[in-house]
Amino acid sequence: MLYKIISGLYEIHKLNLIHCDLHDGNILNHNNEKDKDDLENEVDNNLVFISDLGLCQPVKSSLKKDNIYGVMPFMAPEILRGKPYTPASDIYSFSMIMWEFTSGVPPFNDRAHDL
């Protein structure tokens, strides 16, 4: 699933866009069970979508520093410091999604230090 998410983000970045609001709530997973034989052959039938593209901005866009978009704790630290969004901001958000998906605990949660 993580590979599908980063592949989708790659496609967004290939269009010279930045998502600006990538978090776990914007990842949609659909289990497409049309053919049970595919499951036996280990074909991955899950469809993964990155949603909420309403805040997407062109890479060269001059976003106002006053405007902070996103969901804590998925926002890159530089955004909180008033820096502009970059593709690296989306990669940081993806890393927080990876953390949550692999650990089962949201990033910077009180329980995260117990892992």
CSV table of C-alpha atoms in Angstrom, one decimal, residues 11-112:
chain,number,residue,atom,x,y,z
A,11,GLU,CA,2.5,11.3,-10.3
A,12,ILE,CA,1.2,14.5,-8.6
A,13,HIS,CA,4.8,15.9,-8.4
A,14,LYS,CA,5.4,14.9,-12.1
A,15,LEU,CA,2.6,17.4,-12.9
A,16,ASN,CA,4.6,20.1,-11.0
A,17,LEU,CA,2.0,20.1,-8.2
A,18,ILE,CA,2.3,20.0,-4.5
A,19,HIS,CA,-0.5,18.3,-2.5
A,20,CYS,CA,-0.1,20.5,0.6
A,21,ASP,CA,-2.5,18.4,2.7
A,22,LEU,CA,-1.3,14.9,2.6
A,23,HIS,CA,-2.3,12.9,5.7
A,24,ASP,CA,-3.8,9.5,6.6
A,25,GLY,CA,-7.4,10.8,6.1
A,26,ASN,CA,-6.7,11.6,2.5
A,27,ILE,CA,-5.6,8.0,1.6
A,28,LEU,CA,-8.5,5.9,0.3
A,29,ASN,CA,-8.2,2.2,0.0
A,30,HIS,CA,-10.6,0.0,-2.0
A,31,ASN,CA,-10.4,-3.8,-2.0
A,32,ASN,CA,-11.4,-4.8,-5.5
A,33,GLU,CA,-12.4,-8.5,-5.1
A,34,LYS,CA,-13.7,-9.1,-8.6
A,35,ASP,CA,-11.7,-12.3,-9.2
A,36,LYS,CA,-11.0,-14.7,-6.3
A,37,ASP,CA,-8.5,-16.5,-8.5
A,38,ASP,CA,-6.3,-13.4,-8.6
A,39,LEU,CA,-6.2,-13.5,-4.8
A,40,GLU,CA,-4.9,-17.1,-4.9
A,41,ASN,CA,-2.3,-15.9,-7.5
A,42,GLU,CA,-1.2,-13.1,-5.1
A,43,VAL,CA,-2.4,-10.4,-7.4
A,44,ASP,CA,-2.9,-7.2,-5.4
A,45,ASN,CA,-6.4,-6.1,-6.1
A,46,ASN,CA,-6.4,-3.1,-3.7
A,47,LEU,CA,-6.9,0.3,-5.3
A,48,VAL,CA,-5.3,3.2,-3.4
A,49,PHE,CA,-6.3,6.8,-4.1
A,50,ILE,CA,-4.9,10.1,-2.8
A,51,SER,CA,-7.9,12.4,-2.2
A,52,ASP,CA,-8.6,16.0,-1.3
A,53,LEU,CA,-6.6,17.7,-4.1
A,54,GLY,CA,-8.3,21.0,-3.5
A,55,LEU,CA,-5.2,22.6,-1.9
A,56,CYS,CA,-2.8,21.4,-4.6
A,57,GLN,CA,-0.6,24.2,-5.7
A,58,PRO,CA,1.9,24.5,-8.6
A,59,VAL,CA,5.5,24.0,-7.5
A,60,LYS,CA,6.4,27.6,-8.5
A,61,SER,CA,3.3,29.1,-6.8
A,62,SER,CA,3.9,31.9,-4.3
A,63,LEU,CA,1.7,30.8,-1.4
A,64,LYS,CA,1.3,33.5,1.2
A,65,LYS,CA,3.3,32.7,4.4
A,66,ASP,CA,0.2,33.4,6.4
A,67,ASN,CA,-1.6,30.4,4.9
A,68,ILE,CA,-0.9,27.2,6.6
A,69,TYR,CA,-2.6,24.1,5.3
A,70,GLY,CA,-2.5,20.6,6.5
A,71,VAL,CA,-3.2,18.4,9.5
A,72,MET,CA,-0.9,18.1,12.5
A,73,PRO,CA,1.3,16.1,12.9
A,74,PHE,CA,1.6,15.4,9.2
A,75,MET,CA,2.8,18.9,8.3
A,76,ALA,CA,6.4,19.5,7.6
A,77,PRO,CA,8.2,21.6,10.2
A,78,GLU,CA,9.3,24.2,7.7
A,79,ILE,CA,5.6,25.0,7.0
A,80,LEU,CA,5.1,25.8,10.7
A,81,ARG,CA,8.0,28.2,10.4
A,82,GLY,CA,6.3,30.1,7.6
A,83,LYS,CA,8.3,28.6,4.7
A,84,PRO,CA,6.6,27.9,1.4
A,85,TYR,CA,5.4,24.4,0.5
A,86,THR,CA,7.7,22.3,-1.6
A,87,PRO,CA,7.6,18.7,-2.9
A,88,ALA,CA,9.8,17.9,0.1
A,89,SER,CA,6.9,19.0,2.3
A,90,ASP,CA,4.7,16.3,0.8
A,91,ILE,CA,7.5,13.7,1.3
A,92,TYR,CA,7.7,14.6,4.9
A,93,SER,CA,3.9,14.1,5.2
A,94,PHE,CA,4.3,10.7,3.4
A,95,SER,CA,6.9,9.7,6.0
A,96,MET,CA,4.4,10.4,8.8
A,97,ILE,CA,1.9,8.3,7.0
A,98,MET,CA,4.5,5.5,6.7
A,99,TRP,CA,5.2,5.8,10.5
A,100,GLU,CA,1.5,5.4,11.3
A,101,PHE,CA,0.9,2.5,8.9
A,102,THR,CA,3.9,0.6,10.0
A,103,SER,CA,3.7,1.2,13.8
A,104,GLY,CA,-0.1,1.4,14.2
A,105,VAL,CA,0.4,4.6,16.2
A,106,PRO,CA,-0.1,8.2,14.9
A,107,PRO,CA,3.2,10.1,14.8
A,108,PHE,CA,4.1,12.1,17.9
A,109,ASN,CA,1.4,10.3,19.9
A,110,ASP,CA,2.0,9.7,23.6
A,111,ARG,CA,2.2,6.0,22.9
A,112,ALA,CA,4.8,6.5,20.1
